[in-house]
Short mmCIF file of C-alpha atoms and ligand atoms in Angstrom, two decimals:
data_model
loop_
_atom_site.label_atom_id
_atom_site.label_comp_id
_atom_site.label_asym_id
_atom_site.label_seq_id
_atom_site.Cartn_x
_atom_site.Cartn_y
_atom_site.Cartn_z
CA MET A 1 10.09 -6.55 -66.69
CA ALA A 2 8.67 -7.75 -63.45
CA ARG A 3 11.55 -8.98 -61.37
CA GLY A 4 12.18 -12.62 -61.89
CA GLY A 5 8.91 -13.07 -63.80
CA ARG A 6 7.07 -12.59 -66.96
CA GLU A 7 6.33 -9.01 -68.10
CA HIS A 8 2.86 -7.76 -67.53
CA TRP A 9 0.62 -4.95 -69.00
CA GLY A 10 0.91 -1.82 -66.87
CA SER A 11 -2.87 -1.15 -66.86
CA ARG A 12 -6.29 -2.37 -67.99
CA VAL A 13 -6.73 0.36 -70.38
CA GLY A 14 -3.19 -0.31 -71.67
CA PHE A 15 -4.02 -3.88 -72.38
CA ILE A 16 -7.40 -3.21 -74.06
CA LEU A 17 -5.73 -0.53 -76.35
CA ALA A 18 -2.90 -2.99 -77.25
CA ALA A 19 -5.25 -5.85 -78.00
CA ALA A 20 -7.70 -3.77 -79.66
CA GLY A 21 -4.67 -2.42 -81.53
CA SER A 22 -3.90 -5.93 -82.63
CA ALA A 23 -7.43 -6.46 -83.77
CA VAL A 24 -8.07 -2.97 -85.37
CA GLY A 25 -5.89 -3.03 -88.47
CA LEU A 26 -5.71 -3.21 -92.16
CA GLY A 27 -8.32 -5.98 -91.62
CA ASN A 28 -10.88 -3.43 -90.79
CA ILE A 29 -9.99 -0.36 -92.94
CA TRP A 30 -8.61 -2.07 -95.99
CA ARG A 31 -9.63 -5.77 -96.24
CA PHE A 32 -13.25 -5.46 -94.65
CA PRO A 33 -14.31 -2.74 -97.07
CA TYR A 34 -12.90 -4.49 -100.13
CA TYR A 35 -14.51 -7.83 -99.13
CA THR A 36 -17.80 -6.07 -98.43
CA GLY A 37 -17.47 -4.41 -101.89
CA VAL A 38 -16.69 -7.43 -103.77
CA ASN A 39 -19.36 -9.65 -102.03
CA GLY A 40 -22.45 -7.60 -102.54
CA GLY A 41 -22.36 -5.13 -99.50
CA ALA A 42 -24.77 -5.37 -96.73
CA VAL A 43 -25.47 -9.07 -96.89
CA PHE A 44 -21.81 -9.65 -96.35
CA VAL A 45 -21.78 -7.20 -93.45
CA MET A 46 -24.81 -9.26 -91.83
CA VAL A 47 -23.08 -12.56 -92.08
CA TYR A 48 -19.89 -10.95 -90.74
CA ILE A 49 -21.64 -9.65 -87.67
CA LEU A 50 -23.30 -13.15 -86.95
CA CYS A 51 -19.78 -14.67 -87.16
CA VAL A 52 -18.30 -12.17 -84.81
CA ILE A 53 -21.05 -12.69 -82.23
CA LEU A 54 -21.40 -16.57 -82.45
CA LEU A 55 -17.85 -17.44 -83.17
CA GLY A 56 -15.59 -14.42 -82.43
CA PHE A 57 -16.71 -13.87 -78.91
CA PRO A 58 -16.38 -17.43 -77.63
CA LEU A 59 -12.94 -17.77 -79.23
CA MET A 60 -11.73 -14.53 -77.91
CA PHE A 61 -12.61 -15.54 -74.43
CA ALA A 62 -11.01 -19.07 -75.01
CA GLU A 63 -7.75 -17.57 -76.18
CA LEU A 64 -7.50 -14.89 -73.42
CA SER A 65 -8.33 -17.54 -70.77
CA LEU A 66 -5.67 -19.92 -71.95
CA GLY A 67 -3.11 -17.32 -72.19
CA ARG A 68 -3.77 -15.84 -68.92
CA ARG A 69 -3.94 -19.22 -67.16
CA THR A 70 -0.59 -20.56 -68.56
CA GLN A 71 1.29 -17.31 -68.92
CA LYS A 72 2.77 -18.72 -72.05
CA ASN A 73 3.11 -18.18 -75.74
CA ALA A 74 1.01 -19.83 -78.46
CA VAL A 75 2.92 -23.10 -78.42
CA GLY A 76 3.83 -22.92 -74.68
CA ALA A 77 0.16 -22.68 -73.66
CA PHE A 78 -0.81 -25.94 -75.37
CA LEU A 79 2.29 -27.65 -73.85
CA SER A 80 1.73 -26.55 -70.41
CA VAL A 81 -2.00 -27.84 -70.29
CA LYS A 82 -1.22 -31.09 -72.31
CA PRO A 83 2.50 -31.76 -72.17
CA HIS A 84 3.90 -34.72 -74.24
CA SER A 85 1.12 -34.64 -76.80
CA PRO A 86 0.85 -33.43 -80.39
CA TRP A 87 -1.39 -30.53 -79.32
CA PHE A 88 1.50 -28.23 -79.44
CA LEU A 89 1.32 -28.44 -83.23
CA ALA A 90 -1.93 -26.27 -82.90
CA GLY A 91 0.28 -23.61 -81.39
CA SER A 92 2.89 -24.06 -84.08
CA LEU A 93 0.27 -23.54 -86.77
CA GLY A 94 -0.42 -20.24 -85.11
CA VAL A 95 3.38 -19.27 -85.07
CA LEU A 96 3.44 -20.33 -88.76
CA ALA A 97 0.45 -18.06 -89.60
CA GLY A 98 2.26 -15.26 -87.77
CA PHE A 99 5.18 -15.49 -90.21
CA LEU A 100 2.94 -15.71 -93.18
CA ILE A 101 0.35 -13.11 -92.31
CA LEU A 102 3.01 -10.36 -91.43
CA SER A 103 4.91 -11.08 -94.60
CA TYR A 104 2.30 -9.73 -96.80
CA TYR A 105 0.48 -7.44 -94.35
CA SER A 106 3.65 -5.54 -94.30
CA VAL A 107 3.53 -5.05 -97.96
CA VAL A 108 0.08 -3.36 -97.78
CA ALA A 109 1.33 -1.47 -94.66
CA GLY A 110 4.24 -0.45 -96.90
CA TRP A 111 1.80 1.00 -99.43
CA THR A 112 0.22 3.21 -96.66
CA ILE A 113 3.74 4.48 -95.68
CA GLY A 114 4.36 5.32 -99.46
CA TYR A 115 0.98 7.05 -99.69
CA PHE A 116 1.42 8.89 -96.52
CA ILE A 117 4.67 10.39 -97.74
CA GLU A 118 3.59 11.13 -101.26
CA SER A 119 0.43 12.86 -99.98
CA LEU A 120 2.50 15.10 -97.68
CA LEU A 121 4.39 15.94 -100.86
CA GLY A 122 1.03 17.05 -102.34
CA VAL A 123 1.01 14.28 -105.12
CA PHE A 124 -2.83 13.82 -104.82
CA ARG A 125 -3.50 17.44 -105.57
CA SER A 126 -2.17 17.06 -109.11
CA PHE A 127 -4.73 14.49 -110.19
CA HIS A 128 -7.54 15.61 -112.42
CA ASN A 129 -9.82 12.59 -112.37
CA ALA A 130 -10.56 9.05 -110.94
CA THR A 131 -8.62 7.26 -113.65
CA GLU A 132 -5.61 9.02 -113.05
CA VAL A 133 -5.84 8.13 -109.36
CA ALA A 134 -6.39 4.59 -110.12
CA ASN A 135 -3.47 4.53 -112.74
CA TYR A 136 -1.32 6.12 -110.06
CA PHE A 137 -2.01 3.06 -107.76
CA LYS A 138 -1.19 0.64 -110.33
CA ALA A 139 2.09 2.23 -111.10
CA PHE A 140 3.03 2.66 -107.53
CA SER A 141 2.22 -0.95 -106.41
CA ALA A 142 4.00 -2.36 -109.47
CA ASN A 143 7.15 -0.35 -108.71
CA PRO A 144 9.44 -3.03 -107.18
CA VAL A 145 11.81 -0.45 -105.46
CA LYS A 146 8.89 1.22 -103.67
CA ALA A 147 6.96 -1.91 -102.90
CA VAL A 148 9.91 -3.63 -101.38
CA GLY A 149 11.48 -0.60 -99.94
CA TYR A 150 8.40 0.45 -98.08
CA HIS A 151 7.73 -3.14 -96.92
CA ALA A 152 11.27 -3.12 -95.48
CA LEU A 153 10.55 0.03 -93.65
CA PHE A 154 7.44 -1.03 -91.94
CA MET A 155 9.14 -4.24 -90.83
CA VAL A 156 11.82 -2.09 -89.26
CA LEU A 157 9.24 0.01 -87.39
CA CYS A 158 7.57 -3.16 -86.01
CA MET A 159 10.99 -4.48 -85.04
CA LEU A 160 11.81 -1.24 -83.17
CA ILE A 161 8.68 -1.42 -81.19
CA VAL A 162 8.73 -5.05 -80.29
CA ILE A 163 12.28 -5.09 -79.32
CA ARG A 164 11.47 -2.77 -76.38
CA GLY A 165 9.01 -5.29 -74.98
CA VAL A 166 5.59 -5.48 -73.76
CA LYS A 167 5.16 -2.49 -71.55
CA ALA A 168 7.77 0.05 -72.90
CA GLY A 169 7.11 -0.92 -76.37
CA ILE A 170 3.80 -2.42 -77.48
CA GLU A 171 1.61 -0.79 -74.65
CA ARG A 172 3.24 2.50 -74.61
CA TRP A 173 2.81 2.90 -78.35
CA SER A 174 -0.74 1.57 -78.51
CA LYS A 175 -1.68 4.22 -75.94
CA ILE A 176 -0.52 7.00 -78.05
CA LEU A 177 -1.55 5.40 -81.46
CA MET A 178 -5.04 4.17 -80.87
CA PRO A 179 -6.76 7.39 -79.65
CA THR A 180 -5.00 9.06 -82.60
CA LEU A 181 -6.70 6.52 -84.94
CA PHE A 182 -10.18 7.04 -83.56
CA GLY A 183 -9.86 10.82 -83.94
CA ILE A 184 -8.79 10.69 -87.64
CA LEU A 185 -11.39 8.10 -88.52
CA VAL A 186 -14.25 10.03 -87.04
CA LEU A 187 -12.98 13.17 -89.04
CA SER A 188 -12.83 11.03 -92.35
CA ILE A 189 -16.49 9.88 -91.83
CA ILE A 190 -17.83 13.28 -91.34
CA ARG A 191 -16.17 14.44 -94.52
CA ALA A 192 -17.27 11.35 -96.63
CA LEU A 193 -21.00 11.69 -95.25
CA THR A 194 -21.13 15.27 -96.24
CA LEU A 195 -20.22 14.70 -99.89
CA PRO A 196 -23.26 15.06 -102.27
CA GLY A 197 -24.37 11.58 -103.55
CA SER A 198 -22.96 9.74 -100.68
CA PHE A 199 -26.28 8.21 -99.58
CA SER A 200 -26.14 5.49 -102.23
CA GLY A 201 -23.02 4.31 -100.34
CA VAL A 202 -24.70 4.08 -97.14
CA LYS A 203 -27.55 2.16 -98.77
CA PHE A 204 -24.98 -0.35 -100.30
CA PHE A 205 -23.43 -0.78 -96.82
CA ILE A 206 -26.29 -1.27 -94.68
CA PHE A 207 -29.34 -2.47 -96.77
CA PRO A 208 -28.96 -6.10 -97.59
CA ASP A 209 -29.72 -7.31 -101.14
CA PHE A 210 -30.26 -11.15 -100.54
CA SER A 211 -29.71 -11.96 -104.19
CA HIS A 212 -25.96 -11.79 -103.39
CA PHE A 213 -26.20 -14.29 -100.74
CA SER A 214 -24.33 -17.76 -101.17
CA LEU A 215 -22.46 -20.07 -98.83
CA ASP A 216 -19.26 -18.46 -100.27
CA THR A 217 -20.35 -15.36 -98.48
CA VAL A 218 -20.37 -17.24 -95.34
CA PHE A 219 -16.95 -18.70 -95.87
CA LEU A 220 -15.48 -15.47 -96.59
CA ALA A 221 -17.19 -13.58 -93.84
CA MET A 222 -16.05 -16.08 -91.27
CA GLY A 223 -12.43 -15.82 -92.54
CA GLN A 224 -12.69 -12.05 -92.25
CA ALA A 225 -14.10 -12.20 -88.74
CA PHE A 226 -11.18 -14.47 -87.40
CA TYR A 227 -8.73 -12.34 -89.36
CA SER A 228 -10.06 -9.03 -88.05
CA LEU A 229 -10.35 -10.16 -84.46
CA SER A 230 -6.89 -11.59 -84.58
CA LEU A 231 -8.15 -14.99 -83.69
CA GLY A 232 -7.22 -18.66 -84.44
CA MET A 233 -3.44 -18.21 -84.37
CA GLY A 234 -2.60 -17.63 -80.61
CA CYS A 235 -2.35 -13.87 -80.79
CA MET A 236 -4.89 -13.39 -78.05
CA ILE A 237 -3.07 -16.43 -76.07
CA THR A 238 0.10 -14.45 -76.32
CA TYR A 239 -1.47 -10.97 -75.26
CA GLY A 240 -3.50 -12.78 -72.63
CA SER A 241 -0.45 -14.38 -71.19
CA TYR A 242 0.68 -10.85 -70.12
CA LEU A 243 -2.45 -10.38 -68.08
CA SER A 244 -2.49 -10.59 -64.30
CA ARG A 245 -4.92 -12.82 -62.41
CA LYS A 246 -7.04 -9.89 -61.43
CA SER A 247 -8.11 -8.94 -64.84
CA ASN A 248 -11.73 -9.37 -66.11
CA ILE A 249 -11.64 -11.63 -69.32
CA PRO A 250 -15.20 -11.34 -70.40
CA SER A 251 -15.32 -7.45 -70.09
CA ASN A 252 -12.00 -6.98 -71.71
CA GLY A 253 -12.79 -9.48 -74.48
CA ILE A 254 -16.08 -7.74 -75.13
CA TRP A 255 -14.25 -4.36 -75.33
CA ILE A 256 -11.65 -5.60 -77.78
CA ALA A 257 -14.17 -7.38 -80.16
CA GLY A 258 -16.65 -4.37 -79.89
CA LEU A 259 -13.97 -1.84 -80.72
CA ASP A 260 -12.76 -3.97 -83.45
CA THR A 261 -16.27 -4.42 -85.03
CA MET A 262 -16.96 -0.67 -84.56
CA VAL A 263 -13.86 0.38 -86.29
CA ALA A 264 -14.65 -1.95 -89.31
CA PHE A 265 -18.13 -0.45 -89.45
CA LEU A 266 -17.06 3.24 -89.16
CA ALA A 267 -14.40 2.41 -91.86
CA GLY A 268 -17.33 1.26 -94.18
CA PHE A 269 -18.92 4.66 -93.47
CA ALA A 270 -15.71 6.48 -94.35
CA ILE A 271 -15.30 4.59 -97.56
CA PHE A 272 -18.40 3.44 -99.38
CA PRO A 273 -20.14 6.98 -99.26
CA ALA A 274 -17.00 8.27 -100.93
CA VAL A 275 -16.97 5.57 -103.53
CA PHE A 276 -20.49 6.19 -104.54
CA ALA A 277 -20.33 9.85 -104.45
CA PHE A 278 -17.46 9.68 -107.00
CA GLY A 279 -19.30 7.19 -109.21
CA LEU A 280 -16.71 4.42 -108.65
CA LYS A 281 -17.22 0.78 -108.37
CA PRO A 282 -17.38 -0.83 -104.97
CA GLU A 283 -15.73 -3.95 -106.33
CA GLY A 284 -12.44 -2.33 -106.45
CA GLY A 285 -10.58 -5.23 -104.82
CA PRO A 286 -7.45 -4.70 -102.77
CA GLY A 287 -6.69 -1.25 -104.11
CA LEU A 288 -10.13 -0.05 -103.15
CA VAL A 289 -8.77 2.29 -100.24
CA PHE A 290 -5.86 3.30 -102.32
CA GLN A 291 -7.89 4.16 -105.63
CA THR A 292 -10.82 5.64 -104.21
CA LEU A 293 -10.08 7.74 -101.23
CA PRO A 294 -7.46 10.02 -102.97
CA ASN A 295 -10.37 11.14 -105.01
CA ILE A 296 -11.88 12.88 -101.92
CA PHE A 297 -8.70 14.47 -101.07
CA ARG A 298 -8.10 15.68 -104.51
CA VAL A 299 -11.26 17.81 -104.46
CA MET A 300 -12.26 18.45 -100.95
CA PRO A 301 -11.47 21.60 -99.04
CA GLY A 302 -8.58 20.73 -96.54
CA GLY A 303 -7.71 17.69 -98.69
CA VAL A 304 -4.03 18.55 -98.25
CA VAL A 305 -4.36 17.82 -94.55
CA PHE A 306 -6.72 15.04 -94.91
CA ALA A 307 -4.79 12.78 -97.32
CA PRO A 308 -1.72 12.50 -95.11
CA LEU A 309 -3.92 12.24 -92.02
CA PHE A 310 -5.97 9.25 -93.55
CA PHE A 311 -2.90 7.30 -94.73
CA LEU A 312 -1.32 7.95 -91.30
CA LEU A 313 -4.52 6.42 -89.85
CA LEU A 314 -3.99 3.36 -92.03
CA LEU A 315 -0.36 3.08 -91.08
CA ILE A 316 -1.16 3.40 -87.35
CA ALA A 317 -3.81 0.65 -87.64
CA ALA A 318 -1.37 -1.51 -89.44
CA LEU A 319 1.54 -0.89 -86.90
CA THR A 320 -0.38 -1.93 -83.83
CA SER A 321 -1.44 -5.13 -85.54
CA GLY A 322 2.09 -5.78 -87.30
CA ILE A 323 3.59 -5.58 -83.71
CA SER A 324 1.09 -8.24 -82.36
CA LEU A 325 1.90 -10.49 -85.22
CA LEU A 326 5.68 -10.14 -84.55
CA GLU A 327 4.96 -10.58 -80.82
CA VAL A 328 3.35 -14.04 -81.41
CA VAL A 329 6.61 -15.11 -83.13
CA THR A 330 8.79 -13.37 -80.74
CA ALA A 331 7.07 -14.80 -77.52
CA TYR A 332 7.53 -18.25 -79.01
CA PHE A 333 11.19 -18.00 -79.46
CA VAL A 334 11.78 -16.25 -76.20
CA ASP A 335 9.82 -18.58 -73.93
CA GLU A 336 10.38 -21.92 -75.73
CA LYS A 337 13.96 -21.56 -77.13
CA GLY A 338 15.32 -19.24 -74.59
CA TRP A 339 16.39 -16.63 -77.05
CA SER A 340 16.88 -12.92 -76.05
CA ARG A 341 14.16 -10.67 -77.33
CA LYS A 342 16.56 -8.65 -79.19
CA LYS A 343 18.15 -11.51 -81.07
CA THR A 344 14.55 -13.04 -81.83
CA VAL A 345 13.21 -9.81 -83.15
CA LEU A 346 16.20 -9.36 -85.40
CA ILE A 347 16.21 -12.81 -86.84
CA THR A 348 12.40 -13.36 -87.25
CA GLY A 349 11.89 -9.86 -88.58
CA THR A 350 14.58 -10.34 -91.18
CA ILE A 351 13.13 -13.79 -92.27
CA ILE A 352 9.58 -12.19 -92.55
CA PHE A 353 10.98 -9.48 -94.65
CA PHE A 354 12.30 -11.99 -97.14
CA MET A 355 9.26 -14.08 -97.04
CA GLY A 356 7.24 -10.97 -98.08
CA ILE A 357 9.16 -10.20 -101.22
CA PRO A 358 7.18 -12.31 -103.61
CA SER A 359 3.96 -10.56 -102.22
CA ALA A 360 5.56 -7.16 -102.66
CA LEU A 361 6.20 -8.11 -106.33
CA SER A 362 2.79 -9.30 -106.75
CA TYR A 363 1.50 -6.27 -108.34
CA GLY A 364 4.24 -5.94 -110.85
CA LYS A 365 6.63 -8.55 -112.03
CA LEU A 366 4.87 -11.46 -110.18
CA ALA A 367 1.42 -10.42 -111.09
CA LYS A 368 0.77 -13.88 -112.54
CA PRO A 369 -1.21 -16.80 -111.08
CA ILE A 370 1.97 -18.81 -110.16
CA VAL A 371 0.90 -20.33 -106.78
CA PHE A 372 -2.21 -22.68 -107.08
CA GLY A 373 -3.61 -20.17 -109.62
CA LYS A 374 -3.05 -17.10 -107.62
CA THR A 375 -0.53 -14.33 -107.15
CA PRO A 376 1.86 -15.05 -104.16
CA PHE A 377 0.09 -12.06 -102.41
CA ASP A 378 -3.32 -13.47 -102.95
CA PHE A 379 -2.17 -16.98 -102.03
CA VAL A 380 -0.76 -15.99 -98.67
CA ASP A 381 -3.92 -13.94 -97.92
CA LYS A 382 -6.40 -16.61 -98.79
CA LEU A 383 -4.35 -19.36 -97.23
CA THR A 384 -4.14 -17.63 -93.88
CA ALA A 385 -7.33 -15.98 -93.52
CA ASN A 386 -9.65 -18.56 -95.09
CA TYR A 387 -7.91 -21.79 -93.89
CA LEU A 388 -5.18 -21.44 -91.29
CA LEU A 389 -7.16 -19.14 -88.98
CA PRO A 390 -10.44 -21.19 -89.10
CA LEU A 391 -8.40 -24.45 -88.75
CA GLY A 392 -6.62 -22.79 -85.69
CA SER A 393 -9.92 -21.73 -84.31
CA ILE A 394 -11.48 -25.27 -84.34
CA LEU A 395 -8.41 -26.58 -82.65
CA ILE A 396 -8.46 -23.93 -80.00
CA ALA A 397 -12.15 -24.43 -79.36
CA VAL A 398 -11.67 -28.17 -79.05
CA PHE A 399 -8.78 -27.96 -76.94
CA VAL A 400 -10.33 -25.36 -74.48
CA GLY A 401 -13.69 -26.95 -74.55
CA TYR A 402 -12.64 -30.64 -74.31
CA ILE A 403 -8.98 -31.21 -73.41
CA TRP A 404 -8.49 -28.27 -70.86
CA GLY A 405 -12.05 -29.14 -70.04
CA ARG A 406 -15.31 -27.44 -69.03
CA ASP A 407 -14.43 -27.08 -65.32
CA LYS A 408 -10.92 -25.73 -65.59
CA ALA A 409 -11.98 -23.29 -68.38
CA SER A 410 -15.05 -21.92 -66.79
CA ARG A 411 -13.20 -21.51 -63.47
CA GLU A 412 -10.54 -19.53 -65.28
CA ILE A 413 -12.88 -17.32 -66.97
CA MET A 414 -14.69 -16.37 -63.77
CA ASP A 415 -11.61 -15.70 -61.94
CA GLY A 416 -11.44 -12.03 -61.88
CA ALA A 417 -15.09 -11.92 -63.14
CA PRO A 418 -17.11 -13.66 -60.45
CA GLY A 419 -20.36 -12.12 -61.72
CA PHE A 420 -19.89 -13.69 -65.19
CA LYS A 421 -23.12 -15.77 -65.46
CA LEU A 422 -22.72 -16.59 -69.18
CA ALA A 423 -19.89 -19.25 -68.69
CA PRO A 424 -22.27 -22.21 -69.58
CA LEU A 425 -23.40 -20.49 -72.73
CA TRP A 426 -19.72 -19.63 -73.73
CA LEU A 427 -18.78 -23.33 -73.06
CA PHE A 428 -21.80 -24.66 -75.04
CA LEU A 429 -20.81 -22.42 -78.12
CA LEU A 430 -17.26 -23.50 -77.81
CA ARG A 431 -17.83 -27.29 -77.59
CA TYR A 432 -20.68 -27.78 -79.93
CA PHE A 433 -21.30 -24.81 -82.12
CA CYS A 434 -17.86 -23.43 -83.11
CA PRO A 435 -16.07 -26.67 -84.08
CA VAL A 436 -19.10 -28.07 -86.24
CA VAL A 437 -19.84 -24.72 -88.06
CA VAL A 438 -16.27 -23.79 -88.72
CA ALA A 439 -15.29 -27.26 -89.99
CA GLN A 440 -18.23 -27.25 -92.32
CA ILE A 441 -17.56 -23.94 -93.78
CA LEU A 442 -14.04 -24.70 -94.06
CA ILE A 443 -14.68 -28.01 -96.02
CA PHE A 444 -17.27 -26.27 -98.36
CA GLY A 445 -14.64 -23.37 -98.88
CA PHE A 446 -12.07 -25.76 -99.84
CA LEU A 447 -14.27 -27.65 -102.22
CA SER A 448 -15.61 -24.56 -104.00
CA GLU A 449 -11.93 -24.00 -104.95
CA PHE A 450 -12.27 -26.85 -107.51
CA THR A 451 -13.85 -26.18 -110.84
CA SER A 452 -14.29 -29.62 -111.88
CA PRO A 453 -18.01 -30.56 -112.59
CA ALA A 454 -17.97 -33.63 -110.29
CA VAL A 455 -16.64 -31.84 -107.32
CA GLN A 456 -19.21 -29.11 -108.00
CA ALA A 457 -22.09 -31.46 -107.92
CA PHE A 458 -20.76 -33.03 -104.78
CA THR A 459 -20.47 -29.59 -103.21
CA LYS A 460 -24.01 -28.79 -104.13
CA ILE A 461 -25.30 -31.89 -102.36
CA LEU A 462 -23.25 -31.28 -99.37
CA GLN A 463 -24.27 -27.68 -99.26
CA ARG A 464 -27.96 -28.70 -98.80
CA TYR A 465 -27.05 -30.74 -95.81
CA PHE A 466 -24.92 -28.31 -94.39
CA ILE A 467 -27.62 -25.70 -94.44
CA ILE A 468 -30.04 -28.08 -92.80
CA ALA A 469 -27.61 -29.01 -90.22
CA ASP A 470 -26.88 -25.42 -89.56
CA ILE A 471 -30.45 -24.35 -89.21
CA ALA A 472 -30.92 -27.31 -86.77
CA LEU A 473 -27.85 -26.07 -84.87
CA LEU A 474 -28.79 -22.56 -84.84
CA GLY A 475 -32.30 -23.70 -83.49
CA VAL A 476 -30.61 -25.56 -80.69
CA VAL A 477 -28.46 -22.59 -79.73
CA ALA A 478 -31.54 -20.48 -79.76
CA VAL A 479 -33.67 -22.74 -77.40
CA TRP A 480 -30.64 -23.31 -75.16
CA THR A 481 -30.05 -19.56 -74.84
CA ALA A 482 -33.62 -18.90 -74.20
CA HIS A 483 -33.85 -21.65 -71.68
CA PHE A 484 -30.59 -20.44 -70.06
CA PHE A 485 -31.88 -16.94 -69.76
CA LEU A 486 -35.36 -17.87 -68.44
CA ARG A 487 -33.69 -20.21 -65.76
CA LYS A 488 -31.29 -17.66 -64.61
CA GLY A 489 -33.79 -14.95 -64.27
CA ARG A 490 -33.27 -11.11 -64.69
CA LYS A 491 -30.04 -10.24 -63.09
CA PHE A 492 -27.06 -10.25 -65.27
CA SER A 493 -23.62 -8.70 -65.06
CA LEU A 494 -20.42 -9.45 -66.76
N1 LIG B 501 -6.50 -8.37 -86.93
C1 LIG B 501 -5.52 -7.71 -87.76
C2 LIG B 501 -6.25 -6.75 -88.73
O1 LIG B 501 -7.45 -6.66 -88.61
C3 LIG B 501 -4.74 -8.71 -88.43
C4 LIG B 501 -4.33 -9.76 -87.59
C5 LIG B 501 -4.64 -11.08 -87.89
C6 LIG B 501 -3.28 -9.46 -86.54
C7 LIG B 501 -4.10 -11.96 -87.00
C8 LIG B 501 -2.85 -10.41 -85.76
C9 LIG B 501 -3.20 -11.60 -85.87
O2 LIG B 501 -5.68 -6.18 -89.62
#
């Protein structure tokens, strides 16, 4: 710990790897392929990329700037810019999201530990066909002892790292784990693409079929973008608060979002070719990764080694994200309540473990629509990714764009990046584009949950206006951007 002050990252690479470690997670390798599979493939991917560029980048810069300026956790950052106002609630929403996301995230991460161990024991070699693999997943995830036990083990791993602090815990482990992750991912892709019949998978993933497009696709892709980039809940505020003044926010932000998007893409190339090569359906849902990939390992040469390697990859991705979720919660209690790091991690980690038990049982005893028509697992997943993160993102965009204000925000982002010429464009997107578009999509998504004909008819009318408004807004963004680039001339640097 820096004497008398806040702990800081040890190096730029260390920070980028830790923040990319937060972003790159089950969201990329488990959730992105499964959402892509269920929502029509390449169309979803295209909308997703648009969301990353138009919403993800501006918000990433906003969170990092706010964190570095205030040197505070998700709640403290709002309090220090606007004390004695209800704005701190936007940060509290983030801390709440941290509790909720980690509670079910840890369940899926637990499956990866289980699959890692069982593949080391050679379980996958004993399967004869895809049905056996799928049945194995069903039995595995329905087993309460395994589901809860591995969930507990994952929480303990996260707690052990976060307890050691930012530099000796999070940064040190990210520097070891992230390069390992990239190495294993590249090996998996090479193997998947060399399977006979893998090209249909590539086609499904990169050639869009627009008959699958609907506003729902936009709603889900947006939630996925915030989820995957760890945005909308103060995670990047918290990680940004351990940055020193000298750091270059735009270039760090581009690295983080760029690495995250690249890994999601690469994961698609590791998974869909394999799905199609084995004649499986891409709409496999949450079990996609667990039910399809073991099929490759079952038959491929070297599968004995690749199976544990792949689940280790998933585990590593989950771990570097899990620790960032726990860090959001921890930083809040340490900064605002004056608790020790150790006490905080022990208490919050235990609470999150208990909160996760209903999700852990959602594929067995609780596999029933008991919370608003969903299983506890699905409910927490949808509530956080599709509602809390977009809502948090609107609040952060409005806060940085209007309350903190244009001048202070642009001064902050340019501090450490004096050559950054896109600050006006950034603020334009943050002030006018993000809040409007995210709010619309959120309202639409909410209405589409209702099945009553009256609500559906209303949603249809609304949808028409939304689309017109969005096209107009995109046009304004395009004109504004063109104008901006023409005026500024050729020289650009970040
Ligand atoms: N970005 C992580 C992933 O893709 C999940 C996450 C969400 C982590 C929000 C932190 C905050 O798996």
